[in-house]
PDB file of C-alpha atoms in Angstrom:
ATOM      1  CA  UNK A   1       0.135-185.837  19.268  1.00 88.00           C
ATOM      2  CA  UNK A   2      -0.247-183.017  16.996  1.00 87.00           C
ATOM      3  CA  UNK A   3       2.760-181.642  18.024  1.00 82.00           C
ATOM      4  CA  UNK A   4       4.571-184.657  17.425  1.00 87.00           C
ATOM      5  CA  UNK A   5       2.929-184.998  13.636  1.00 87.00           C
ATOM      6  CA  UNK A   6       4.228-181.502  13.311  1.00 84.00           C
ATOM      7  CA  UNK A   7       7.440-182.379  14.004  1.00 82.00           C
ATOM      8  CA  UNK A   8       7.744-185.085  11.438  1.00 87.00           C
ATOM      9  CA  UNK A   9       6.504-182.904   9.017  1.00 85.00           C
ATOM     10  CA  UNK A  10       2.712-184.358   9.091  1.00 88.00           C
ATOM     11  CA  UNK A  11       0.802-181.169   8.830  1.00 86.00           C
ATOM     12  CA  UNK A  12      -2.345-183.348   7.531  1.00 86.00           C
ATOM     13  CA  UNK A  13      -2.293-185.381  10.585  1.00 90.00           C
ATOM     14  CA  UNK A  14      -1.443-182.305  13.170  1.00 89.00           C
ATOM     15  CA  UNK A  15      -4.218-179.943  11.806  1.00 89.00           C
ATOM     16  CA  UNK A  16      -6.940-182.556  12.106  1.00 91.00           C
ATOM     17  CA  UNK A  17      -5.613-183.017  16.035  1.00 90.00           C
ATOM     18  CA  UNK A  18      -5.698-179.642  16.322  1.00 90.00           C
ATOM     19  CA  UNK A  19      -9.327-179.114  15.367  1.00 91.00           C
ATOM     20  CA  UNK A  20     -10.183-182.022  17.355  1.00 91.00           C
ATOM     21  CA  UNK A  21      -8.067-180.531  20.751  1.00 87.00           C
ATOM     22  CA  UNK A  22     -10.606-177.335  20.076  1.00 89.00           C
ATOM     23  CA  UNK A  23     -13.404-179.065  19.621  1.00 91.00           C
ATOM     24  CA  UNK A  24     -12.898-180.217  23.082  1.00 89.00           C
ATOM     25  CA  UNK A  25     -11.605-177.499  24.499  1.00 86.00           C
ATOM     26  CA  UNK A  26     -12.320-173.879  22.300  1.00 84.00           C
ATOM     27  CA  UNK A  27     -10.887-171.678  24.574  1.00 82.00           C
ATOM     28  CA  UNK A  28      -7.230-172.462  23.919  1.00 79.00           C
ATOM     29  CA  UNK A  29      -5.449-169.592  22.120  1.00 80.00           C
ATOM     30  CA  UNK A  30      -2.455-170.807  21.541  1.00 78.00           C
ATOM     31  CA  UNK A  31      -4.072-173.813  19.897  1.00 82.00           C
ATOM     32  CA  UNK A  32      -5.872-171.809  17.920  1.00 86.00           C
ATOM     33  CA  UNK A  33      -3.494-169.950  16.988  1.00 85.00           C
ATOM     34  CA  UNK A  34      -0.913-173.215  15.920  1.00 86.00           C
ATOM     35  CA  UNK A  35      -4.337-174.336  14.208  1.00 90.00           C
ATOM     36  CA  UNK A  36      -4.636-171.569  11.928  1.00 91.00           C
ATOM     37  CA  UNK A  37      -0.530-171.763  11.218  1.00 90.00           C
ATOM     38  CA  UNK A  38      -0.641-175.164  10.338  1.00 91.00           C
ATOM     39  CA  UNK A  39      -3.546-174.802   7.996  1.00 93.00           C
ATOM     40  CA  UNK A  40      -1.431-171.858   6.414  1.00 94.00           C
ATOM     41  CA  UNK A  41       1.540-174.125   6.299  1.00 91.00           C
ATOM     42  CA  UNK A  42      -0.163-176.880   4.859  1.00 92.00           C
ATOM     43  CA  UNK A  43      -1.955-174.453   2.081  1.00 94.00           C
ATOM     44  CA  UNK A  44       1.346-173.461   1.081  1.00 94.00           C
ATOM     45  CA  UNK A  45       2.232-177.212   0.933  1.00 91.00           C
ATOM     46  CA  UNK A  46      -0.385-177.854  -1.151  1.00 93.00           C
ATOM     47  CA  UNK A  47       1.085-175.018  -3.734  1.00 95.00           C
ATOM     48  CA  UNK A  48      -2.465-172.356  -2.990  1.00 97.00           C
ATOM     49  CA  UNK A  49       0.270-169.891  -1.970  1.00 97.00           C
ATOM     50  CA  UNK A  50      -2.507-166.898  -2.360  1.00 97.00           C
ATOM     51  CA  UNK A  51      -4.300-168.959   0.707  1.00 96.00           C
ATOM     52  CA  UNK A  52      -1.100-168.933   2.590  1.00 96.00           C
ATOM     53  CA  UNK A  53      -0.220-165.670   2.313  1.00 97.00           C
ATOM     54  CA  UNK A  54      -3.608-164.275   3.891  1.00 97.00           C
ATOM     55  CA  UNK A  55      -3.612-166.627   6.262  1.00 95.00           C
ATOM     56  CA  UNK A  56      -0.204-165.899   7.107  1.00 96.00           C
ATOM     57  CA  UNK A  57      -0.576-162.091   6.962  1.00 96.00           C
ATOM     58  CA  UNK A  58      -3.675-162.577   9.266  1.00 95.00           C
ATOM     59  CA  UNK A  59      -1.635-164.270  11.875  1.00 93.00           C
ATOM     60  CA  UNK A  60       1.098-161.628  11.562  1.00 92.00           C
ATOM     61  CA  UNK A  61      -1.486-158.891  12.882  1.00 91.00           C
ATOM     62  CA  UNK A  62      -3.299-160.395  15.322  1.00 86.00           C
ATOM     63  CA  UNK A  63      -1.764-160.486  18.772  1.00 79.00           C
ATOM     64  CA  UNK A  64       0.738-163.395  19.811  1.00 69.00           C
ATOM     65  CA  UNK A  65      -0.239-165.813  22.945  1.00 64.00           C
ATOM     66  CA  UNK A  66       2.461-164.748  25.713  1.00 62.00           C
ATOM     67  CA  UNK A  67       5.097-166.990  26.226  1.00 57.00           C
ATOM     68  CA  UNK A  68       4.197-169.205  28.447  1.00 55.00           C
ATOM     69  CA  UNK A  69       6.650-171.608  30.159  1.00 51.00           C
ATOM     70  CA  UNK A  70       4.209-173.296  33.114  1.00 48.00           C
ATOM     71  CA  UNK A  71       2.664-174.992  29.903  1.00 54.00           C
ATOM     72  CA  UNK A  72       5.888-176.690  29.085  1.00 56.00           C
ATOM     73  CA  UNK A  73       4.969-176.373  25.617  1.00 59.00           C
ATOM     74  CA  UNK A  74       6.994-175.217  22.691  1.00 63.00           C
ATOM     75  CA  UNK A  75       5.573-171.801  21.521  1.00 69.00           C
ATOM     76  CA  UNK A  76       4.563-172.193  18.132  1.00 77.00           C
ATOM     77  CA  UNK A  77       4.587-169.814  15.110  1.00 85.00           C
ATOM     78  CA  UNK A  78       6.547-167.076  16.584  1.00 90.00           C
ATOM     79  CA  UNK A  79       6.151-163.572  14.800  1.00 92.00           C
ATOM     80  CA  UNK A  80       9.481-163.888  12.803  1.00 94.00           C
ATOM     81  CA  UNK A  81       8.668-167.161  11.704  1.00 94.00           C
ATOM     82  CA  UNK A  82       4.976-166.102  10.034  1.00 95.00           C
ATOM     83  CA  UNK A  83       6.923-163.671   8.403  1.00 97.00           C
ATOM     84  CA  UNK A  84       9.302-165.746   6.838  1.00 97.00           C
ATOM     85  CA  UNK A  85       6.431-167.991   5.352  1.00 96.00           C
ATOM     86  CA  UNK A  86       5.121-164.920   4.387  1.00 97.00           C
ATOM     87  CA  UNK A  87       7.949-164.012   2.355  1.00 97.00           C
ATOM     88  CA  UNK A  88       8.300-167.319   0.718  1.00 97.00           C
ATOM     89  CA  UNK A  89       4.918-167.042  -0.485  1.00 97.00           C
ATOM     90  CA  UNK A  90       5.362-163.700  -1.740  1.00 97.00           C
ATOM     91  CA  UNK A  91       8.539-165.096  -3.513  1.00 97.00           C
ATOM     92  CA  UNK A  92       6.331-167.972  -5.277  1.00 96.00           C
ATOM     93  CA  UNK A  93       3.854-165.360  -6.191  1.00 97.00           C
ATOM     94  CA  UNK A  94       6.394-163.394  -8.136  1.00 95.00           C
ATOM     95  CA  UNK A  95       5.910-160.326  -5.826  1.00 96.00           C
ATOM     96  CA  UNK A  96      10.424-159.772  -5.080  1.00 96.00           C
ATOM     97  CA  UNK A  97       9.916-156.715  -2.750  1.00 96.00           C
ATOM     98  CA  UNK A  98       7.020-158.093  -0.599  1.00 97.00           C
ATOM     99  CA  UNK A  99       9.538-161.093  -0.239  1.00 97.00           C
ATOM    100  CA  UNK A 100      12.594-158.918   0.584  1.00 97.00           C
ATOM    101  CA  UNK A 101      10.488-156.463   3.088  1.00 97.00           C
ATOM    102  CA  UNK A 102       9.322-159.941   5.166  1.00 97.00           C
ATOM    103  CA  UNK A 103      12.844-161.636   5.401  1.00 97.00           C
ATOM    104  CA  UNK A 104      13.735-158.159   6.827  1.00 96.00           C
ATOM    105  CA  UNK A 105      11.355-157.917   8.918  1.00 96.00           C
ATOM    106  CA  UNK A 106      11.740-161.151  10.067  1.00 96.00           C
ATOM    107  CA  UNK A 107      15.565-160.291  12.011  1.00 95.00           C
ATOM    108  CA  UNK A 108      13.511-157.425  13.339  1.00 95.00           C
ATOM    109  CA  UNK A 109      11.119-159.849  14.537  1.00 94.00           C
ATOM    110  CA  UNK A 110      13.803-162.205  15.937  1.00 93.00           C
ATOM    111  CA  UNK A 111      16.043-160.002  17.416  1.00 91.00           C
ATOM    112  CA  UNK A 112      12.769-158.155  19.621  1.00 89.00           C
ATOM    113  CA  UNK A 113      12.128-162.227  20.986  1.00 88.00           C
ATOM    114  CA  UNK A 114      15.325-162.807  22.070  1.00 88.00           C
ATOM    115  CA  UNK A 115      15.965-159.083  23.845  1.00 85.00           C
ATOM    116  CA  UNK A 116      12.659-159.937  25.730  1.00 82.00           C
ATOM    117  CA  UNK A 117      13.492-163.193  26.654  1.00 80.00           C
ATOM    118  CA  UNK A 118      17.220-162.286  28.266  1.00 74.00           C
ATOM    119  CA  UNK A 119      17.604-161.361  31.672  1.00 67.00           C
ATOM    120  CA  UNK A 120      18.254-157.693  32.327  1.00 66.00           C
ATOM    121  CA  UNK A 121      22.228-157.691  32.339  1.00 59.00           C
ATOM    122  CA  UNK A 122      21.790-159.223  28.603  1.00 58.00           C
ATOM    123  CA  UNK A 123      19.610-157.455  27.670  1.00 58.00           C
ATOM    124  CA  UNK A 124      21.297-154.291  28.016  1.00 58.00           C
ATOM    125  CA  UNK A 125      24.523-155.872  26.077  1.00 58.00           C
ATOM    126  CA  UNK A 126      21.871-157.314  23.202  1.00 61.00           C
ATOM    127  CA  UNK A 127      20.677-153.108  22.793  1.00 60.00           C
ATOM    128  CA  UNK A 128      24.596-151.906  22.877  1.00 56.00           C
ATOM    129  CA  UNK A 129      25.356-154.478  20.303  1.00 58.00           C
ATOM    130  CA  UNK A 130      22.397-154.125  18.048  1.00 58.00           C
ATOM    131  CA  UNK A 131      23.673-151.069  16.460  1.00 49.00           C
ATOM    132  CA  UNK A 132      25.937-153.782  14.651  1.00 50.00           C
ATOM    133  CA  UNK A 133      23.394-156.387  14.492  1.00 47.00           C
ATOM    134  CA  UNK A 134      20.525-157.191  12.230  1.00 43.00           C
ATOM    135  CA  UNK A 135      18.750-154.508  10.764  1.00 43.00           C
ATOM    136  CA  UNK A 136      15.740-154.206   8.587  1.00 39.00           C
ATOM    137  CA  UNK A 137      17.679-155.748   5.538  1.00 45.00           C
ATOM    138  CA  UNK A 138      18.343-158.448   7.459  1.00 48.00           C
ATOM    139  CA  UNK A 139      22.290-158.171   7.739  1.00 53.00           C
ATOM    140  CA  UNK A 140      23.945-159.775  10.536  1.00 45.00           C
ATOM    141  CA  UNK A 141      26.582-158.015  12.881  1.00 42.00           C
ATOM    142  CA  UNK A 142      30.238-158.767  12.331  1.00 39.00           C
ATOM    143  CA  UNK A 143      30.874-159.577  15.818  1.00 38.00           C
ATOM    144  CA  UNK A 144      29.123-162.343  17.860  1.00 42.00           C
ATOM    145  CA  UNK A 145      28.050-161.610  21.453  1.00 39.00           C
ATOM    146  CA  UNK A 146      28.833-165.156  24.275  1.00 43.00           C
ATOM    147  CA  UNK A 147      28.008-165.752  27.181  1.00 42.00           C
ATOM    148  CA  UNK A 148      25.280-167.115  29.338  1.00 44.00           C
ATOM    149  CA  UNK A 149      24.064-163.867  29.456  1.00 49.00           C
ATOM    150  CA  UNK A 150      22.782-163.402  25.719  1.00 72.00           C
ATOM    151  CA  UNK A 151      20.695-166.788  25.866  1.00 78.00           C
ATOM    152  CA  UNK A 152      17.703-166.940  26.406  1.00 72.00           C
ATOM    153  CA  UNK A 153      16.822-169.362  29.297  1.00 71.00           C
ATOM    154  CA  UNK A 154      16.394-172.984  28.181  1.00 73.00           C
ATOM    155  CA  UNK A 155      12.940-173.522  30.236  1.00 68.00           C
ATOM    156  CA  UNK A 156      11.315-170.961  27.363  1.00 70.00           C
ATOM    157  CA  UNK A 157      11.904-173.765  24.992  1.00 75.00           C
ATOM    158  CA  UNK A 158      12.316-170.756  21.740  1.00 82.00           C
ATOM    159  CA  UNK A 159      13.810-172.067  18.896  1.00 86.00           C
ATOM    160  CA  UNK A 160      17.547-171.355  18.455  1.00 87.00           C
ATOM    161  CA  UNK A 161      17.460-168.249  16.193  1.00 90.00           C
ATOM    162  CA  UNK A 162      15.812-166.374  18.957  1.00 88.00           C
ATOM    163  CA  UNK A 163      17.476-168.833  21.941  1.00 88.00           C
ATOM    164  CA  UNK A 164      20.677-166.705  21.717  1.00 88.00           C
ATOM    165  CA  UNK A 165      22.894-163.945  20.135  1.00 88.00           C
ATOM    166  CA  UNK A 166      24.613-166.714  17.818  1.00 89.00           C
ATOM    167  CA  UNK A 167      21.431-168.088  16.730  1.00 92.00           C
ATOM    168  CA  UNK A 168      20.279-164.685  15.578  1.00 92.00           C
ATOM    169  CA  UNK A 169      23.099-164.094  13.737  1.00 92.00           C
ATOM    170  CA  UNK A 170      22.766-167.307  11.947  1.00 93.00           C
ATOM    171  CA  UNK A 171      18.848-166.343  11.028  1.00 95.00           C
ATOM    172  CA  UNK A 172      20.081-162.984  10.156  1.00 94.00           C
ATOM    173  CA  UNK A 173      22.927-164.770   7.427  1.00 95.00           C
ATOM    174  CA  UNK A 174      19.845-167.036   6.292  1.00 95.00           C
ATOM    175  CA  UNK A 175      17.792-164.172   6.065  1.00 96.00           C
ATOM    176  CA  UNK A 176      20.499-162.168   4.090  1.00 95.00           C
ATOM    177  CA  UNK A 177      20.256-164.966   1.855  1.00 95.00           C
ATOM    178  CA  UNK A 178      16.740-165.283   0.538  1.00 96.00           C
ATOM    179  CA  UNK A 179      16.919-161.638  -0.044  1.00 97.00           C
ATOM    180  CA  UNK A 180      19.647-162.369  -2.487  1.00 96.00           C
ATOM    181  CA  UNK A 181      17.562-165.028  -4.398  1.00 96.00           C
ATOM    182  CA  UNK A 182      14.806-162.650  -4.227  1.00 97.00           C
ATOM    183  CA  UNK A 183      16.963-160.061  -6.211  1.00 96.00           C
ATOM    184  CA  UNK A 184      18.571-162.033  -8.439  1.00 95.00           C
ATOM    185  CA  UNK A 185      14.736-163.305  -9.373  1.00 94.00           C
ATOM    186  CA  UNK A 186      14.139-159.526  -9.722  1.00 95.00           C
ATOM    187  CA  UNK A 187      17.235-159.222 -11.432  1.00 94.00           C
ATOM    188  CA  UNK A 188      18.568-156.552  -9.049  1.00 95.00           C
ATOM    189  CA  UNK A 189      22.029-158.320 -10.181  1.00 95.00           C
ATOM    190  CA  UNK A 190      24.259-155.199  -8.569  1.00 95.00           C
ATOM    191  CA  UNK A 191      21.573-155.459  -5.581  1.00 96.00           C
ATOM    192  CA  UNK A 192      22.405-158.787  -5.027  1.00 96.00           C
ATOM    193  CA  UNK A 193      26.016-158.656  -5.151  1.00 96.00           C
ATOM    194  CA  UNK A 194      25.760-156.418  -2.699  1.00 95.00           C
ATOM    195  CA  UNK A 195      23.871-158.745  -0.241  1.00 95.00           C
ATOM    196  CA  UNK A 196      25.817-161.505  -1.279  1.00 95.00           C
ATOM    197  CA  UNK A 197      29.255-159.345   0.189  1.00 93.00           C
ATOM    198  CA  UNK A 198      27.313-158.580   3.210  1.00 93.00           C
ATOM    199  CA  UNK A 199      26.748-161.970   3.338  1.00 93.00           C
ATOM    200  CA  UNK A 200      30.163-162.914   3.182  1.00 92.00           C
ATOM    201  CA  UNK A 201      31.158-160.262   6.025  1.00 91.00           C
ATOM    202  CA  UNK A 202      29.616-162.432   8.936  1.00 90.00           C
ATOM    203  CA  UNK A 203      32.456-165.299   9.416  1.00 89.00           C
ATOM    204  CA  UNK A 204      31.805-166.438  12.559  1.00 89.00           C
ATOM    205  CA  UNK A 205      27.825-166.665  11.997  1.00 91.00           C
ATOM    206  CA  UNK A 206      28.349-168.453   8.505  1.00 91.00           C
ATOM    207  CA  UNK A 207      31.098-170.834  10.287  1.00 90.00           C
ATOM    208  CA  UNK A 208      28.534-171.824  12.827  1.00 91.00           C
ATOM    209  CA  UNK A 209      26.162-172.703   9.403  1.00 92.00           C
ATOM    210  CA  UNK A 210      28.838-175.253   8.557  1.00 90.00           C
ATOM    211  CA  UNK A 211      30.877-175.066   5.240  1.00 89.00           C
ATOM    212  CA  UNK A 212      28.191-175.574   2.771  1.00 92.00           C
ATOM    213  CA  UNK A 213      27.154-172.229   3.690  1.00 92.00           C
ATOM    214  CA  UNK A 214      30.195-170.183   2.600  1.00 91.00           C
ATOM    215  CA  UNK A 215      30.531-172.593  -0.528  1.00 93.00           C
ATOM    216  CA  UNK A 216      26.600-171.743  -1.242  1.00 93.00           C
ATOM    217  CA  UNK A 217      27.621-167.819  -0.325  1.00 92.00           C
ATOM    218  CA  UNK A 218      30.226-167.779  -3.078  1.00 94.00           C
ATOM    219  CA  UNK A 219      28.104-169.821  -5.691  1.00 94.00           C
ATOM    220  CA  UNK A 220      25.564-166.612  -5.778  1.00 93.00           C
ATOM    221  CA  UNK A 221      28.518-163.920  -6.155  1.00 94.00           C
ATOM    222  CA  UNK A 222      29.225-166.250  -9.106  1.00 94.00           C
ATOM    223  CA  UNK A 223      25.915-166.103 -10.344  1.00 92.00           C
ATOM    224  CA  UNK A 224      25.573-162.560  -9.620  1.00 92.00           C
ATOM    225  CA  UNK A 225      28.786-161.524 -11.415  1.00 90.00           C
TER     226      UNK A 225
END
């Protein structure tokens, strides 16, 4: 049930059946774990962003449950995705670089999931390719990997940025993105033009984002120039 609160975007309701799964049961890590995320999330909802951000940063250092697909459960707060709420809270806390250095990180992050999670034949393609993929600024690779053998499989239930090579590279373009609002709110103007081109360089991941996505690309080269 607190999953499914969760899902509608009821982090009220899913934190107080997470506290009540532990109480009967306090040796669940991974509930724990979604416990304290969800009470991270729903500081930051609450606009306490200096709560979030240790919480978050907490949960960023301490070690992940495995993945565990017996459970059948979706895995919940992967690393890339702490550090993404990380960086927004940084962001609304008027600390730019702290922001840019998590949405970064956060491709890093994404891109280590989904090598783990391929089989060994994709895996091997994922490394050859990453020397073109996402990088610690979070740009994206020009070309797209297919294939069956760079996604992850389905029964592993990951979300889709670390599900396959296409999903990445969508994250990565999303991830390119915040770092240009984070320099245009640092006014690194010629910084941001620069992400914005980078931006602009992944077609095939920005097609796959759907046309508002090139129109909202352009809008912040306008803004930048």
């Amino acid at each position: 049930r607190a999953l499914a609160s969760l899902a509608l975007g009821n982090a009220g309701s899913a934190l107080k059946d997470m506290n009540k799964a532990l109480r009967l049961n306090p040796h669940l890590p991974a509930a724990s774990r979604a416990r304290d995320g969800v009470a991270a999330l729903q500081a930051a909802i609450d606009g306490d962003f200096q709560r979030a951000h240790v919480r978050f940063n907490v949960l960023l250092h301490a070690p992940a449950p495995p993945i565990a697909p017996q459970e059948r459960l979706p895995t919940l707060l992967l690393p890339h995705e702490i550090a993404v709420y990380r960086g927004v809270c940084s962001l609304y806390l008027g600390e730019a670089p702290a922001a840019i250095q998590d949405f970064g990180a956060a491709v890093e992050l994404a891109h280590q999931v989904l090598l783990s999670s391929l089989p060994p034949s994709g895996a091997e393609l994922l490394a050859e390719h990453s020397a073109g993929g996402p990088t610690s600024q979070g740009k994206a690779g020009g070309t797209r990997l297919g294939g069956s053998d760079t996604e992850a499989p389905r029964h592993l239930r990951l979300p889709p940025e670390v599900a396959s090579q296409r999903g990445l590279d969508c994250f990565a373009c999303e991830a390119q993105y915040n770092i240009a609002v984070c320099q245009l709110v640092a006014r690194q103007y010629a910084c941001a033009l620069s992400t914005c081109q980078h931006l602009l360089d992944c077609q095939d991941a920005l097609r796959a984002l759907g046309p508002q996505a090139v129109c909202l690309a352009w809008f912040l080269v306008g803004v930048c120039n």
